[in-house]
């Protein structure tokens, strides 16, 4: 299943709103940034486990791979939340920052 960044952002925001209602957590500017950092740390921990540079805690490769994939999803979700909270148009930013190289490459051929 493929979704646009806007669609993903909306779905992630709905889940985040549910979480905030259920836990009473206050989501201020720092919360969005710090949660992104937390999730990056958790992704790196799973990456290290999978690459043999972290404690496996009795988990096999399949379990660690699944955990790594979940942490990658968490990181993306919090990046989407951060962008949404701060009014960042990720489509436009990607086009400006990354994809102009594709246009320039195509023009040089």
mmCIF file of C-alpha atoms in Angstrom:
data_model
loop_
_atom_site.group_PDB
_atom_site.id
_atom_site.type_symbol
_atom_site.label_atom_id
_atom_site.label_comp_id
_atom_site.label_asym_id
_atom_site.label_seq_id
_atom_site.Cartn_x
_atom_site.Cartn_y
_atom_site.Cartn_z
ATOM 1 C CA UNK A 1 0.000 0.000 0.000
ATOM 2 C CA UNK A 2 1.360 3.386 -0.974
ATOM 3 C CA UNK A 3 0.306 6.674 0.595
ATOM 4 C CA UNK A 4 1.356 10.263 0.022
ATOM 5 C CA UNK A 5 3.223 12.210 2.689
ATOM 6 C CA UNK A 6 0.064 14.232 3.316
ATOM 7 C CA UNK A 7 -1.995 11.079 3.834
ATOM 8 C CA UNK A 8 0.650 9.558 6.115
ATOM 9 C CA UNK A 9 0.889 12.786 8.084
ATOM 10 C CA UNK A 10 -2.875 12.866 8.633
ATOM 11 C CA UNK A 11 -3.003 9.246 9.815
ATOM 12 C CA UNK A 12 -0.022 9.700 12.132
ATOM 13 C CA UNK A 13 -1.583 12.880 13.557
ATOM 14 C CA UNK A 14 -4.793 10.983 14.326
ATOM 15 C CA UNK A 15 -2.847 8.344 16.263
ATOM 16 C CA UNK A 16 -0.825 11.026 18.061
ATOM 17 C CA UNK A 17 -4.022 12.854 19.034
ATOM 18 C CA UNK A 18 -5.443 9.609 20.444
ATOM 19 C CA UNK A 19 -2.210 9.049 22.409
ATOM 20 C CA UNK A 20 -2.320 12.577 23.825
ATOM 21 C CA UNK A 21 -5.964 12.182 24.881
ATOM 22 C CA UNK A 22 -5.312 8.827 26.549
ATOM 23 C CA UNK A 23 -2.097 9.786 28.340
ATOM 24 C CA UNK A 24 -2.572 13.498 28.955
ATOM 25 C CA UNK A 25 0.874 14.209 27.495
ATOM 26 C CA UNK A 26 1.466 17.846 26.543
ATOM 27 C CA UNK A 27 2.912 18.022 23.027
ATOM 28 C CA UNK A 28 4.890 21.247 22.854
ATOM 29 C CA UNK A 29 7.670 22.226 20.429
ATOM 30 C CA UNK A 30 10.291 20.373 22.452
ATOM 31 C CA UNK A 31 8.195 17.206 22.700
ATOM 32 C CA UNK A 32 8.095 16.779 18.916
ATOM 33 C CA UNK A 33 11.853 17.290 18.549
ATOM 34 C CA UNK A 34 12.805 15.170 21.544
ATOM 35 C CA UNK A 35 10.536 12.283 20.551
ATOM 36 C CA UNK A 36 12.197 12.262 17.135
ATOM 37 C CA UNK A 37 15.592 12.026 18.861
ATOM 38 C CA UNK A 38 14.329 9.250 21.142
ATOM 39 C CA UNK A 39 13.082 7.212 18.197
ATOM 40 C CA UNK A 40 16.353 7.697 16.307
ATOM 41 C CA UNK A 41 18.201 6.298 19.336
ATOM 42 C CA UNK A 42 15.901 3.284 19.441
ATOM 43 C CA UNK A 43 16.408 2.681 15.702
ATOM 44 C CA UNK A 44 20.188 2.856 16.117
ATOM 45 C CA UNK A 45 20.034 0.413 19.052
ATOM 46 C CA UNK A 46 18.200 -2.129 16.887
ATOM 47 C CA UNK A 47 20.615 -1.526 14.007
ATOM 48 C CA UNK A 48 23.544 -2.216 16.341
ATOM 49 C CA UNK A 49 21.890 -5.388 17.627
ATOM 50 C CA UNK A 50 21.269 -6.611 14.096
ATOM 51 C CA UNK A 51 24.851 -5.846 13.021
ATOM 52 C CA UNK A 52 26.328 -7.710 16.003
ATOM 53 C CA UNK A 53 27.486 -4.580 17.822
ATOM 54 C CA UNK A 54 24.754 -4.504 20.436
ATOM 55 C CA UNK A 55 23.370 -6.919 23.022
ATOM 56 C CA UNK A 56 20.860 -9.235 21.384
ATOM 57 C CA UNK A 57 18.923 -9.864 24.606
ATOM 58 C CA UNK A 58 18.136 -13.400 23.466
ATOM 59 C CA UNK A 59 16.436 -12.223 20.280
ATOM 60 C CA UNK A 60 16.991 -13.836 16.897
ATOM 61 C CA UNK A 61 17.559 -11.934 13.650
ATOM 62 C CA UNK A 62 13.861 -12.017 12.726
ATOM 63 C CA UNK A 63 12.791 -10.408 16.013
ATOM 64 C CA UNK A 64 15.511 -7.765 15.827
ATOM 65 C CA UNK A 65 14.696 -7.015 12.187
ATOM 66 C CA UNK A 66 11.036 -6.590 13.097
ATOM 67 C CA UNK A 67 11.957 -4.272 15.988
ATOM 68 C CA UNK A 68 14.291 -2.269 13.714
ATOM 69 C CA UNK A 69 11.541 -1.883 11.130
ATOM 70 C CA UNK A 70 9.087 -0.739 13.803
ATOM 71 C CA UNK A 71 11.583 1.834 15.078
ATOM 72 C CA UNK A 72 12.111 3.126 11.515
ATOM 73 C CA UNK A 73 8.327 3.560 11.291
ATOM 74 C CA UNK A 74 8.314 5.385 14.633
ATOM 75 C CA UNK A 75 11.054 7.732 13.465
ATOM 76 C CA UNK A 76 9.221 8.502 10.219
ATOM 77 C CA UNK A 77 5.988 9.071 12.147
ATOM 78 C CA UNK A 78 7.659 11.547 14.476
ATOM 79 C CA UNK A 79 9.359 13.326 11.583
ATOM 80 C CA UNK A 80 5.937 13.706 9.969
ATOM 81 C CA UNK A 81 4.491 14.996 13.256
ATOM 82 C CA UNK A 82 7.397 17.420 13.699
ATOM 83 C CA UNK A 83 6.963 18.733 10.149
ATOM 84 C CA UNK A 84 3.201 19.064 10.571
ATOM 85 C CA UNK A 85 3.567 20.875 13.906
ATOM 86 C CA UNK A 86 6.095 23.306 12.438
ATOM 87 C CA UNK A 87 4.334 23.913 9.124
ATOM 88 C CA UNK A 88 7.019 22.210 7.035
ATOM 89 C CA UNK A 89 5.927 21.088 3.572
ATOM 90 C CA UNK A 90 8.112 18.019 3.166
ATOM 91 C CA UNK A 91 7.132 17.560 -0.493
ATOM 92 C CA UNK A 92 8.316 21.074 -1.311
ATOM 93 C CA UNK A 93 11.440 20.729 0.823
ATOM 94 C CA UNK A 94 12.394 17.440 -0.847
ATOM 95 C CA UNK A 95 11.821 18.954 -4.254
ATOM 96 C CA UNK A 96 13.975 21.978 -3.397
ATOM 97 C CA UNK A 97 16.736 20.161 -1.487
ATOM 98 C CA UNK A 98 17.017 16.779 -3.237
ATOM 99 C CA UNK A 99 15.096 16.462 -6.468
ATOM 100 C CA UNK A 100 16.578 19.477 -8.228
ATOM 101 C CA UNK A 101 19.614 17.234 -8.788
ATOM 102 C CA UNK A 102 17.441 14.919 -10.877
ATOM 103 C CA UNK A 103 16.257 17.782 -13.043
ATOM 104 C CA UNK A 104 19.805 19.071 -13.456
ATOM 105 C CA UNK A 105 21.037 15.561 -14.339
ATOM 106 C CA UNK A 106 18.263 15.107 -16.917
ATOM 107 C CA UNK A 107 19.086 18.489 -18.502
ATOM 108 C CA UNK A 108 22.767 17.586 -18.839
ATOM 109 C CA UNK A 109 22.048 14.472 -20.896
#
